[in-house]
Coordinates of N, CA and C in Angstrom, one line a residue:
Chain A
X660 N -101.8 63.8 99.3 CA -101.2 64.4 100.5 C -99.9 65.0 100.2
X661 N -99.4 65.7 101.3 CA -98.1 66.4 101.3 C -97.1 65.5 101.6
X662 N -96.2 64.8 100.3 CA -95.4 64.2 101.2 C -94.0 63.9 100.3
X663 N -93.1 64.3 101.2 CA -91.9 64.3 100.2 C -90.5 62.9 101.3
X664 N -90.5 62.3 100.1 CA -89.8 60.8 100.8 C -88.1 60.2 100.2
X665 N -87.4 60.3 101.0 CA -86.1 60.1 101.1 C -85.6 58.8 101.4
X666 N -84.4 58.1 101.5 CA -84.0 57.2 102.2 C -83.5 57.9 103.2
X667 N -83.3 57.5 104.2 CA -83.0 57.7 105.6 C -80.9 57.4 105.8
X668 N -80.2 56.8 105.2 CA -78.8 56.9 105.6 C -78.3 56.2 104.1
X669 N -77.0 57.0 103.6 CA -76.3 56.6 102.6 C -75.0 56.8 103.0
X670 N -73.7 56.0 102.9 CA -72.3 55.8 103.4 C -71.4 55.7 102.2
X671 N -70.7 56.3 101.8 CA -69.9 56.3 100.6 C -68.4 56.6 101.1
X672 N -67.6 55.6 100.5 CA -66.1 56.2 100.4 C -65.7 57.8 99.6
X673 N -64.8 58.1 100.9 CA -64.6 59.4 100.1 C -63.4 59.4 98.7
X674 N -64.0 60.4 97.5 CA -63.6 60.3 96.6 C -64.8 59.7 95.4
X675 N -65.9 58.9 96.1 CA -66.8 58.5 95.3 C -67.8 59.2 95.2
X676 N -68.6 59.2 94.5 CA -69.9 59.7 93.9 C -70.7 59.9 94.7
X677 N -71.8 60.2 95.7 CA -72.6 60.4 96.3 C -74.3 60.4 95.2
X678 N -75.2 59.9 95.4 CA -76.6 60.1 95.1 C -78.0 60.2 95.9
X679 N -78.3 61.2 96.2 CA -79.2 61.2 97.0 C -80.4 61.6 96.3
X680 N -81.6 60.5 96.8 CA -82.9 60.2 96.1 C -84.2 60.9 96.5
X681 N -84.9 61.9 96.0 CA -86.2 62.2 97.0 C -87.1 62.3 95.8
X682 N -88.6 61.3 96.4 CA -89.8 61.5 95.7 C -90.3 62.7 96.2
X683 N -91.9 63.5 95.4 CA -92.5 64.3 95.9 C -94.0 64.3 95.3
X684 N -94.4 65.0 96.1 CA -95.9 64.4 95.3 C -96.8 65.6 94.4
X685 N -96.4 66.9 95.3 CA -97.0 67.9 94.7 C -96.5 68.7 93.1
X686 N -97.3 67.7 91.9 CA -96.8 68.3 90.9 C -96.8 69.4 90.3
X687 N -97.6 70.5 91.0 CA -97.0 72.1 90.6 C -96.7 72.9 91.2
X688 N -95.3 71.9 91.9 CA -94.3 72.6 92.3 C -93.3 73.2 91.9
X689 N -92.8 74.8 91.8 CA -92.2 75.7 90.7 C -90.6 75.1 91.2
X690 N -90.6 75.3 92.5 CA -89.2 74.8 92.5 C -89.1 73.9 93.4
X691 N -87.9 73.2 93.4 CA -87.4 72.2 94.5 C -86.3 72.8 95.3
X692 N -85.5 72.0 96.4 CA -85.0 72.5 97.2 C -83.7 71.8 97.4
X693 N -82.6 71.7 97.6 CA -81.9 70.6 98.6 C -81.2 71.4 99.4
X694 N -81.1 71.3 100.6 CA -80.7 71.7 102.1 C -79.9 70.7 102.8
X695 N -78.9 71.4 103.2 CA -77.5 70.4 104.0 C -77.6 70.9 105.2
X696 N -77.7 70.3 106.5 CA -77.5 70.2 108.2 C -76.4 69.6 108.2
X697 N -75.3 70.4 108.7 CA -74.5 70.0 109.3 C -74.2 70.1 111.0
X698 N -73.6 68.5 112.0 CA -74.1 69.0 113.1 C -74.4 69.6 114.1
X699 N -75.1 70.0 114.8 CA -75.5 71.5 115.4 C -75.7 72.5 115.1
X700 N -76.0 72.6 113.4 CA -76.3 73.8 112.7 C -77.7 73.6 112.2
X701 N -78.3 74.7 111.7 CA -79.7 74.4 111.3 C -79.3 74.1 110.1
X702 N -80.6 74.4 108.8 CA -80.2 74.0 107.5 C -79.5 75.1 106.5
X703 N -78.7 74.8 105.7 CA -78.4 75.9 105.0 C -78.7 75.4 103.6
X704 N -79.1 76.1 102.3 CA -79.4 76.1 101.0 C -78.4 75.2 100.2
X705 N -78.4 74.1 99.9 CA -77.2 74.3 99.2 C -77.5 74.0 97.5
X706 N -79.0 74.0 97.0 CA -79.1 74.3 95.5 C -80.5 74.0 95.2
X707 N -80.8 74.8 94.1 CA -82.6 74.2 93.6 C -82.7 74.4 92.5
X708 N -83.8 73.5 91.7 CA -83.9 73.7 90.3 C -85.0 73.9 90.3
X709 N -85.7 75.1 89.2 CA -86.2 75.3 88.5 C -87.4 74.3 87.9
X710 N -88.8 73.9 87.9 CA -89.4 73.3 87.4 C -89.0 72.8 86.0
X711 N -89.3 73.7 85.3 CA -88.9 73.2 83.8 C -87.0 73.3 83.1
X712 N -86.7 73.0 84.5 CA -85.4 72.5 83.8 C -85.5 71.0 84.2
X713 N -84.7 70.3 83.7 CA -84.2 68.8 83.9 C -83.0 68.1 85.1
X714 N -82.2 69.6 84.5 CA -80.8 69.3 85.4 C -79.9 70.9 85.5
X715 N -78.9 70.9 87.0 CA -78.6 72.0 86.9 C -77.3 71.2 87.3
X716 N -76.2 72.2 87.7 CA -74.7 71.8 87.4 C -74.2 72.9 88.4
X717 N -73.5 72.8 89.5 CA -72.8 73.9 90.5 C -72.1 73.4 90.7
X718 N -70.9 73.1 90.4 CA -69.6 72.9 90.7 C -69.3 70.7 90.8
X719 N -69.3 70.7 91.9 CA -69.3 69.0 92.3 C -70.9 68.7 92.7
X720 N -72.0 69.4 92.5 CA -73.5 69.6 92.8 C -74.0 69.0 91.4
X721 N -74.9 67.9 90.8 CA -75.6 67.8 89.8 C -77.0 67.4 90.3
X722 N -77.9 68.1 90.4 CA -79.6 68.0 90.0 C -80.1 67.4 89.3
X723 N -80.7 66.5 89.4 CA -81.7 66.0 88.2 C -83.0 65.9 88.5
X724 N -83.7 66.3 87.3 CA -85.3 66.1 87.8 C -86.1 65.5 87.2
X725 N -86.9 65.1 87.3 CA -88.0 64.1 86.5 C -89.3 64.1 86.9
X726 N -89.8 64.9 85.8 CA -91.0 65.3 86.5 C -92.4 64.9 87.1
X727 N -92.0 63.8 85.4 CA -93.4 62.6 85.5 C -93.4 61.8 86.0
X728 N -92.1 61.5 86.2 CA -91.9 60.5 88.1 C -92.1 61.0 89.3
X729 N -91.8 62.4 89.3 CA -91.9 63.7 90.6 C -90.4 63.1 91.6
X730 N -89.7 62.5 90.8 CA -87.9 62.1 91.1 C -87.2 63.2 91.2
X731 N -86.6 63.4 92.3 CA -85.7 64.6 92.2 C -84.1 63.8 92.7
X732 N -83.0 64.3 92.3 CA -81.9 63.4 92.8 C -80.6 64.8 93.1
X733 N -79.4 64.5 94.1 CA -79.0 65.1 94.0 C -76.9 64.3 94.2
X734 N -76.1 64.3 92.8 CA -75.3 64.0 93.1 C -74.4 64.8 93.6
X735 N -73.6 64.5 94.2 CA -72.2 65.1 94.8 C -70.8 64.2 94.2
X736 N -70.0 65.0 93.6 CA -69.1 64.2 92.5 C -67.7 64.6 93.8
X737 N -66.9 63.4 93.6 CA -65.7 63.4 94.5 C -65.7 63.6 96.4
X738 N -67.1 63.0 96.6 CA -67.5 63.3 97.9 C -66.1 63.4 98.7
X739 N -66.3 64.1 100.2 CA -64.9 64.9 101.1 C -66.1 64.5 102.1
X740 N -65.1 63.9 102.8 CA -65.5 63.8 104.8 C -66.5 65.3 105.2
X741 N -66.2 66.3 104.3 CA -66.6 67.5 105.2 C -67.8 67.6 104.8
X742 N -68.4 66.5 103.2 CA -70.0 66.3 103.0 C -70.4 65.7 104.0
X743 N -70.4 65.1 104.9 CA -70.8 64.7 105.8 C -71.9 65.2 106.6
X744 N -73.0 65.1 106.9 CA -74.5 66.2 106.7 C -75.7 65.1 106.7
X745 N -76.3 66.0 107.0 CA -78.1 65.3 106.6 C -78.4 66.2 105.1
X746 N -79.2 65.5 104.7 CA -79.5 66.3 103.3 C -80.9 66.1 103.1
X747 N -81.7 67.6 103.5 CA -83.2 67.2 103.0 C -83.5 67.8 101.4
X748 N -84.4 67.2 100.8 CA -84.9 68.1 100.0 C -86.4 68.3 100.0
X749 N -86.4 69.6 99.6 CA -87.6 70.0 99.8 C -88.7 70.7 98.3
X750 N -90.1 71.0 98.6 CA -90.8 71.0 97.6 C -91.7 72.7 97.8
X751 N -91.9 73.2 97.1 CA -92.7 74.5 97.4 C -93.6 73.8 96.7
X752 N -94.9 74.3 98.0 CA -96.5 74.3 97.6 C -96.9 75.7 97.8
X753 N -98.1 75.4 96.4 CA -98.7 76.9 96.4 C -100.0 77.0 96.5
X754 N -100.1 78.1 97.0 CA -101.9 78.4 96.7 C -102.7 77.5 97.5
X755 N -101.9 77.8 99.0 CA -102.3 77.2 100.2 C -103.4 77.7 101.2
X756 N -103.6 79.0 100.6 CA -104.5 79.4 101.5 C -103.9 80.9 102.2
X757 N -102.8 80.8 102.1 CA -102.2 81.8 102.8 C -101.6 83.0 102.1
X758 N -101.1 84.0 102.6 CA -100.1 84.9 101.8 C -98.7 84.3 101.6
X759 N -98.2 83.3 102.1 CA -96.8 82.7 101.6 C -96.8 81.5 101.3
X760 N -96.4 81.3 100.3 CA -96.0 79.8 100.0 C -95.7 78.9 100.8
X761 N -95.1 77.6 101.5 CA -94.0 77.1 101.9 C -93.4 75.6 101.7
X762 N -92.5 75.5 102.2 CA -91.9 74.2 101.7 C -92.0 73.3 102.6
X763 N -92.5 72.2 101.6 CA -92.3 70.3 102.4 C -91.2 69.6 102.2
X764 N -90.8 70.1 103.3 CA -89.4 68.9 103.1 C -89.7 67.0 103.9
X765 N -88.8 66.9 103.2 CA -88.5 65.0 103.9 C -87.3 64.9 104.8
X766 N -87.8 63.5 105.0 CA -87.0 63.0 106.5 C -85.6 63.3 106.6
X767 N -84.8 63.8 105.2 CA -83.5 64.0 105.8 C -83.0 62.6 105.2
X768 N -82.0 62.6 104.7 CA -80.6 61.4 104.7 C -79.7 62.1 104.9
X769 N -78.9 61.5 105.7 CA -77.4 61.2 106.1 C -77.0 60.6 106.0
X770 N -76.3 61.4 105.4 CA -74.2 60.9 105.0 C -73.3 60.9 105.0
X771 N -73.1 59.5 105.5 CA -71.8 59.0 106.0 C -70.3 59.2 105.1
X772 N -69.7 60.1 105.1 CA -68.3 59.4 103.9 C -67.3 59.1 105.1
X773 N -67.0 57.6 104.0 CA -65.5 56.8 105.4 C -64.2 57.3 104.6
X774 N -63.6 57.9 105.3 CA -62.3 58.0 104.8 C -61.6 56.9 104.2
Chain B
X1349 N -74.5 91.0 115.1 CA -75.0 89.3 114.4 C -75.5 89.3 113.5
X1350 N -75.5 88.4 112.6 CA -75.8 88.5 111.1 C -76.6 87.2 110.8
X1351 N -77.5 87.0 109.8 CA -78.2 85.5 109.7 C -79.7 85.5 110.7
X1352 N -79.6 84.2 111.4 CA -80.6 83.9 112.2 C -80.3 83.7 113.0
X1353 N -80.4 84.1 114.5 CA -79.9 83.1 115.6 C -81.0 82.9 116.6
X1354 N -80.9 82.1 117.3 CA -81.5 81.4 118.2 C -81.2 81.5 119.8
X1355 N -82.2 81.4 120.5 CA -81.9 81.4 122.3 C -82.8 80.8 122.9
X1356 N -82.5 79.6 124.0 CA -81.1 79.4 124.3 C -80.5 78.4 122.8
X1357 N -79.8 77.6 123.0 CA -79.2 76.3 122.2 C -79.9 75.0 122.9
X1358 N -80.2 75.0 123.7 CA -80.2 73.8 124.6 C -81.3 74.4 125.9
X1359 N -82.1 73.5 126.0 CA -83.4 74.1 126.9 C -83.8 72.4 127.9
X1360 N -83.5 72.0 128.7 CA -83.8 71.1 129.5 C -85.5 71.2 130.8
X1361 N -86.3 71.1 130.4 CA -87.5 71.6 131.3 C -88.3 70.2 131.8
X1362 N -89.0 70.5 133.4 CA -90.0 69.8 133.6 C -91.5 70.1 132.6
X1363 N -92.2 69.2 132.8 CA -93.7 69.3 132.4 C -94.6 70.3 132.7
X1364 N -94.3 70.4 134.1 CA -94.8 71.8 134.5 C -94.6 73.4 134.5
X1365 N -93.3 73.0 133.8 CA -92.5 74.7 133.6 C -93.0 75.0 132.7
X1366 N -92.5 76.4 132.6 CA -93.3 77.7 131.6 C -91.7 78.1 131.1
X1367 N -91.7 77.7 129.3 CA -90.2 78.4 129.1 C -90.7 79.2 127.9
X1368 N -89.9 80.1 127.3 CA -89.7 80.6 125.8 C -89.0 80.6 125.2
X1369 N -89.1 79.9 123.6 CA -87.9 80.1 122.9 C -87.7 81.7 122.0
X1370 N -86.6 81.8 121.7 CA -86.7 83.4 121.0 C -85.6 82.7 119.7
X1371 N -86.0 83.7 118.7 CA -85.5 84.1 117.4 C -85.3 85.0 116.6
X1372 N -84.2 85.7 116.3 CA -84.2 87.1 116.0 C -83.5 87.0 114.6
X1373 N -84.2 87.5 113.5 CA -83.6 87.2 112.4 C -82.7 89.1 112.2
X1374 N -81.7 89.0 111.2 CA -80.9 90.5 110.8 C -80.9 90.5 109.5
X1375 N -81.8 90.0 108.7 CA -81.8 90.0 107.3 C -82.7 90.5 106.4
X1376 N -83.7 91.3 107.3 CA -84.8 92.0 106.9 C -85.8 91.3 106.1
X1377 N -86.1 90.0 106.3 CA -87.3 89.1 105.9 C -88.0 90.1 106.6
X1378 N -89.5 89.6 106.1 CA -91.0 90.0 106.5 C -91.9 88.6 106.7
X1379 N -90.8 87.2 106.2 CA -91.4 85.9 106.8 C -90.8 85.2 107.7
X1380 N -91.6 84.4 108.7 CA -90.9 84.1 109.9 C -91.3 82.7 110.2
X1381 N -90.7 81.3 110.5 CA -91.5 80.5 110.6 C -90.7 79.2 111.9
X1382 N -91.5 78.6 112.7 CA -90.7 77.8 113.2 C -91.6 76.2 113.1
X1383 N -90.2 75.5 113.5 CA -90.2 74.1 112.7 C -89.7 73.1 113.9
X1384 N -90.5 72.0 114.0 CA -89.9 70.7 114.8 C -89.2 69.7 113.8
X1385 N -88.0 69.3 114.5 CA -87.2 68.4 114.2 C -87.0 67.2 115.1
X1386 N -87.5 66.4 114.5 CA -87.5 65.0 115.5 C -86.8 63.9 114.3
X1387 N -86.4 63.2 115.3 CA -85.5 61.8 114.4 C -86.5 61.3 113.8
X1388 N -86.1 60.7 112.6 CA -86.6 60.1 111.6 C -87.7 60.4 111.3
X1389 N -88.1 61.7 111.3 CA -89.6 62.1 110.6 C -89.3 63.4 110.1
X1390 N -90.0 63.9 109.3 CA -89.9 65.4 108.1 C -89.9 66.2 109.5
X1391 N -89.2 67.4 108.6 CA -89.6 68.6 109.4 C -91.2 69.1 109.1
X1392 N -91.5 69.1 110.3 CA -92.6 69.8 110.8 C -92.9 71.3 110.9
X1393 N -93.7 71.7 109.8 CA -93.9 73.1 109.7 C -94.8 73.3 110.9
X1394 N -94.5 74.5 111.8 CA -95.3 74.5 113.0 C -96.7 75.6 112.9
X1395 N -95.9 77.1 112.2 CA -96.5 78.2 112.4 C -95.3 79.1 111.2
X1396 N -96.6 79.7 110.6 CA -95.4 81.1 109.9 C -95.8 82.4 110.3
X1397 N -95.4 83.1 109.8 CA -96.2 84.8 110.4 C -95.0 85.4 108.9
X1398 N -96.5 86.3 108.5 CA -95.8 87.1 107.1 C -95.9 88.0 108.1
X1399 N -95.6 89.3 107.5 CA -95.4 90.8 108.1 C -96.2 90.6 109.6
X1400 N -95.7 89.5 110.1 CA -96.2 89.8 111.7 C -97.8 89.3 112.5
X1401 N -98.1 88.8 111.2 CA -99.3 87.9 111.5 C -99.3 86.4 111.0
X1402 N -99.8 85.7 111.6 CA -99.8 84.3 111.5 C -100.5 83.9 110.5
X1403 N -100.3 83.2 109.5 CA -100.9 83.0 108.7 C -100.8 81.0 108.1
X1404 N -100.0 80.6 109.1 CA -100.3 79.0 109.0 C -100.3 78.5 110.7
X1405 N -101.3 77.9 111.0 CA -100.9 76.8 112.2 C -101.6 76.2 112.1
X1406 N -100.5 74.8 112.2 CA -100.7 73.0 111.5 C -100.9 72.1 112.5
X1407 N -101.7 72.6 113.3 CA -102.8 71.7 114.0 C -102.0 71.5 115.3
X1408 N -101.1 72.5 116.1 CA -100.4 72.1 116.7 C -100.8 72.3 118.0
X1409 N -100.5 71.6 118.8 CA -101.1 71.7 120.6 C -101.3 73.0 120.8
X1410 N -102.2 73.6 121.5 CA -101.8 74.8 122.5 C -101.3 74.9 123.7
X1411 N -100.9 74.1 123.6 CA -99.3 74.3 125.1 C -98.4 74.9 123.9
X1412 N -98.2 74.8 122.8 CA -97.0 75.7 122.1 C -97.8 76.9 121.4
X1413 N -97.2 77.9 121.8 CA -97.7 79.5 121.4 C -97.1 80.5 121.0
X1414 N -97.2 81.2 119.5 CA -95.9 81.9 119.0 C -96.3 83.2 119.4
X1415 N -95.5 84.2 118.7 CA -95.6 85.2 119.2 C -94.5 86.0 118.3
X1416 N -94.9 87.2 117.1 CA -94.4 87.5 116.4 C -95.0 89.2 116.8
X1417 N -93.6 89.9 117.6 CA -94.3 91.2 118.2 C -93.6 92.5 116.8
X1418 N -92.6 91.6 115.9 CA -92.2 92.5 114.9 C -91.2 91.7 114.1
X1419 N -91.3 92.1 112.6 CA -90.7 91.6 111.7 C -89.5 90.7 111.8
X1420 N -88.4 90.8 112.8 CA -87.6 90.7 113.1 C -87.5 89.9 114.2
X1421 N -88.0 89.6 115.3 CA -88.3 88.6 116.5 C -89.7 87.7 116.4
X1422 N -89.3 86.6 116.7 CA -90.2 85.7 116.7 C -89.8 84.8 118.3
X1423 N -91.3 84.2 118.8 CA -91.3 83.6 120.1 C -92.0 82.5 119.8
X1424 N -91.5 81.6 121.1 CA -92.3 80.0 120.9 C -92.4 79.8 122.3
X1425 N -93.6 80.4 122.9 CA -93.5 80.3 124.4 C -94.4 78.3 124.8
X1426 N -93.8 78.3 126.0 CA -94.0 76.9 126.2 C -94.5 76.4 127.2
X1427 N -95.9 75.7 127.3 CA -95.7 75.2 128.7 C -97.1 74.1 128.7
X1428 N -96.6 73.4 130.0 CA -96.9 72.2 130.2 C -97.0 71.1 128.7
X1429 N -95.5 70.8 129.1 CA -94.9 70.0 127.6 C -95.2 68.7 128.2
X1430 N -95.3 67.9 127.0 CA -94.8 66.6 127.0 C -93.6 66.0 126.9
X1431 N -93.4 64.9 127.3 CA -91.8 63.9 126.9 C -92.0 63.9 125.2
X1432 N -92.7 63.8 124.4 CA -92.7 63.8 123.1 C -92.9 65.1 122.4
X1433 N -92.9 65.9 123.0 CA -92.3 67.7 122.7 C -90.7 67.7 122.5
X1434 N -90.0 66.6 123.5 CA -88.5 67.0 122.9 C -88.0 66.6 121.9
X1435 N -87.4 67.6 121.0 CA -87.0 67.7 119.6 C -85.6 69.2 119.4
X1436 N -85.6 69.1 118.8 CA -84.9 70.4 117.8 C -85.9 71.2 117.1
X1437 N -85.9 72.4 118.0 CA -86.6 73.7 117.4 C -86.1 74.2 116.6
X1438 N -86.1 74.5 115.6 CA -85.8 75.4 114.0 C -86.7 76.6 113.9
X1439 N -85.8 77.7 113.8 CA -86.4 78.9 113.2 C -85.9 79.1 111.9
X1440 N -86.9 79.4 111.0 CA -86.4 80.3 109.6 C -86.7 81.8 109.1
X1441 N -86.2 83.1 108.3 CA -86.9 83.8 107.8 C -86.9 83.6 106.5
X1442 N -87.7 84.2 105.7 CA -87.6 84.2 104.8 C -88.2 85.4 103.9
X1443 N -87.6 85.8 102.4 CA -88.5 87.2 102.2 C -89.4 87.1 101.9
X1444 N -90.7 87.6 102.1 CA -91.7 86.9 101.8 C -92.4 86.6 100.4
X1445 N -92.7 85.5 99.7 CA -92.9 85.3 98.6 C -94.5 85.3 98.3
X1446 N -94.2 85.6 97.0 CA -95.5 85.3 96.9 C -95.3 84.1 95.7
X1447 N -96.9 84.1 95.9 CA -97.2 82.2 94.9 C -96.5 82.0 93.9
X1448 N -95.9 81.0 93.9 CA -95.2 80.4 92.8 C -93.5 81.2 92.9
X1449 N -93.1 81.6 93.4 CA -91.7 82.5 93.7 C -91.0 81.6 94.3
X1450 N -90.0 81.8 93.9 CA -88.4 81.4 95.1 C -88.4 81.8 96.3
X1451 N -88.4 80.2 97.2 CA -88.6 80.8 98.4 C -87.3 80.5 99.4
X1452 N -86.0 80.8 99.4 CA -85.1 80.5 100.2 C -85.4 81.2 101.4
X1453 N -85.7 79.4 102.1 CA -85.7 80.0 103.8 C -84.0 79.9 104.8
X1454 N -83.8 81.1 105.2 CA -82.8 80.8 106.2 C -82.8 80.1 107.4
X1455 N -82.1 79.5 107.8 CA -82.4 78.8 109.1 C -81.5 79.1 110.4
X1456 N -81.7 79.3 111.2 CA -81.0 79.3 112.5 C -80.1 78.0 113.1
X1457 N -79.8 77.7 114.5 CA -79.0 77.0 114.6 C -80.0 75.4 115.2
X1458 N -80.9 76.1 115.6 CA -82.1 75.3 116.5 C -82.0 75.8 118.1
X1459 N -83.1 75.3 118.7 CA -82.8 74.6 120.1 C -83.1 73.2 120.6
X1460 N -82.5 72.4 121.2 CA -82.6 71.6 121.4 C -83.3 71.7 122.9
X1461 N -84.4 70.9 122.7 CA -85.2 71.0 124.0 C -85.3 69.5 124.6
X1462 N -85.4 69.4 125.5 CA -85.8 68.0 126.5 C -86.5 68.5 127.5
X1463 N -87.6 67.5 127.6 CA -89.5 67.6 128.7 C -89.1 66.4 128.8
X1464 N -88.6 66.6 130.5 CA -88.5 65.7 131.8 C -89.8 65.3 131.8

């Protein structure tokens, strides 16, 4: 099945490390996704890797991937109150039948940082 | 306006009403897709439309009915809802990809609906 799975709430002191965890199941999936909601906003992009990379690097953003676990993770280094957000990630499926691709995302974790 | 936006924000209805959601993207996608958001469960892909035709719907009620009259506007007309219809409506565009491509979908703000 289609199914991509998260923990549901993570709380970290700000200044600390943030890690957010998503399984996925569809393994020829080209890219992954991770997407930040912040409140009353829809979702906006905030980075994706690449199938055949491992790990990608944007600033306080580290990606890791693993493929033969279908583990995707997403750190935030020096977390700020203003991470504060739901964080889904998501998976492109292909060759669904359709003329477009699209993506499965999961339930979303939010994240708490306490001052 | 620039992005995706959404109308209204906030949508309060009986069971019996007849409402419509609207979405107008300014980014010149040719993909268009809307999405339920409910606590603690994935977003729910509802319907997409490439160049203006529908080309996914995931088994969803027909009390909800899109309506994609041009690249650029998209509708989610509504009626006779249920109390477990209220959620957060999400719209996205996106350019349209084809298989195996990068698909960054933009998103809108939502609407937040509630079925008295």
């Amino acid at each position: 099945g289609e199914d991509v799975e998260q923990s549901l709430f993570l709380s970290v002191r700000e200044g600390d490390s943030s890690v957010i965890n998503c399984t996925y199941t569809d393994s020829s999936s080209t890219y992954l996704y991770w997407y930040k909601q912040e409140p009353g906003a829809g979702l906006q992009l905030l980075t994706y890797i690449f199938s055949n990379m491992d790990m990608k690097q944007d600033q306080r953003l580290t990606v890791l991937l693993n493929k033969k676990d279908k583990h995707l993770s997403l750190r935030i280094a020096d977390t700020q109150t203003g991470d504060s957000a739901i964080y889904f990630c998501a998976e492109s499926l292909q060759n669904y039948g359709g003329a477009t691709n699209k993506l499965i995302f999961g339930t979303g974790t939010l994240l708490a940082v306490q001052p | 306006e620039t992005g995706v936006t959404q109308t209204p924000r906030h949508l309060v209805m009986g069971m019996t009403n007849k409402k419509s959601l609207k979405c107008e993207q300014h980014l010149g996608h040719n993909a268009m897709y809307w999405y339920k958001q409910s606590a603690k469960k994935p977003l729910e892909l509802m319907f997409v439309y490439s160049l203006e035709e529908r080309v996914e719907n995931n088994s969803v009620p027909s009390r909800f009915s899109p309506e994609c009259p041009n690249s650029s506007h998209l509708f989610l007309h509504l009626h006779t809802l249920q109390p477990e219809d209220s959620a957060l409506y999400l719209c996205a565009s996106s350019q349209d990809p084809e298989t195996d491509s990068y698909n960054e979908q933009f998103f809108g703000p939502g609407t937040r609906l509630t079925v008295l």
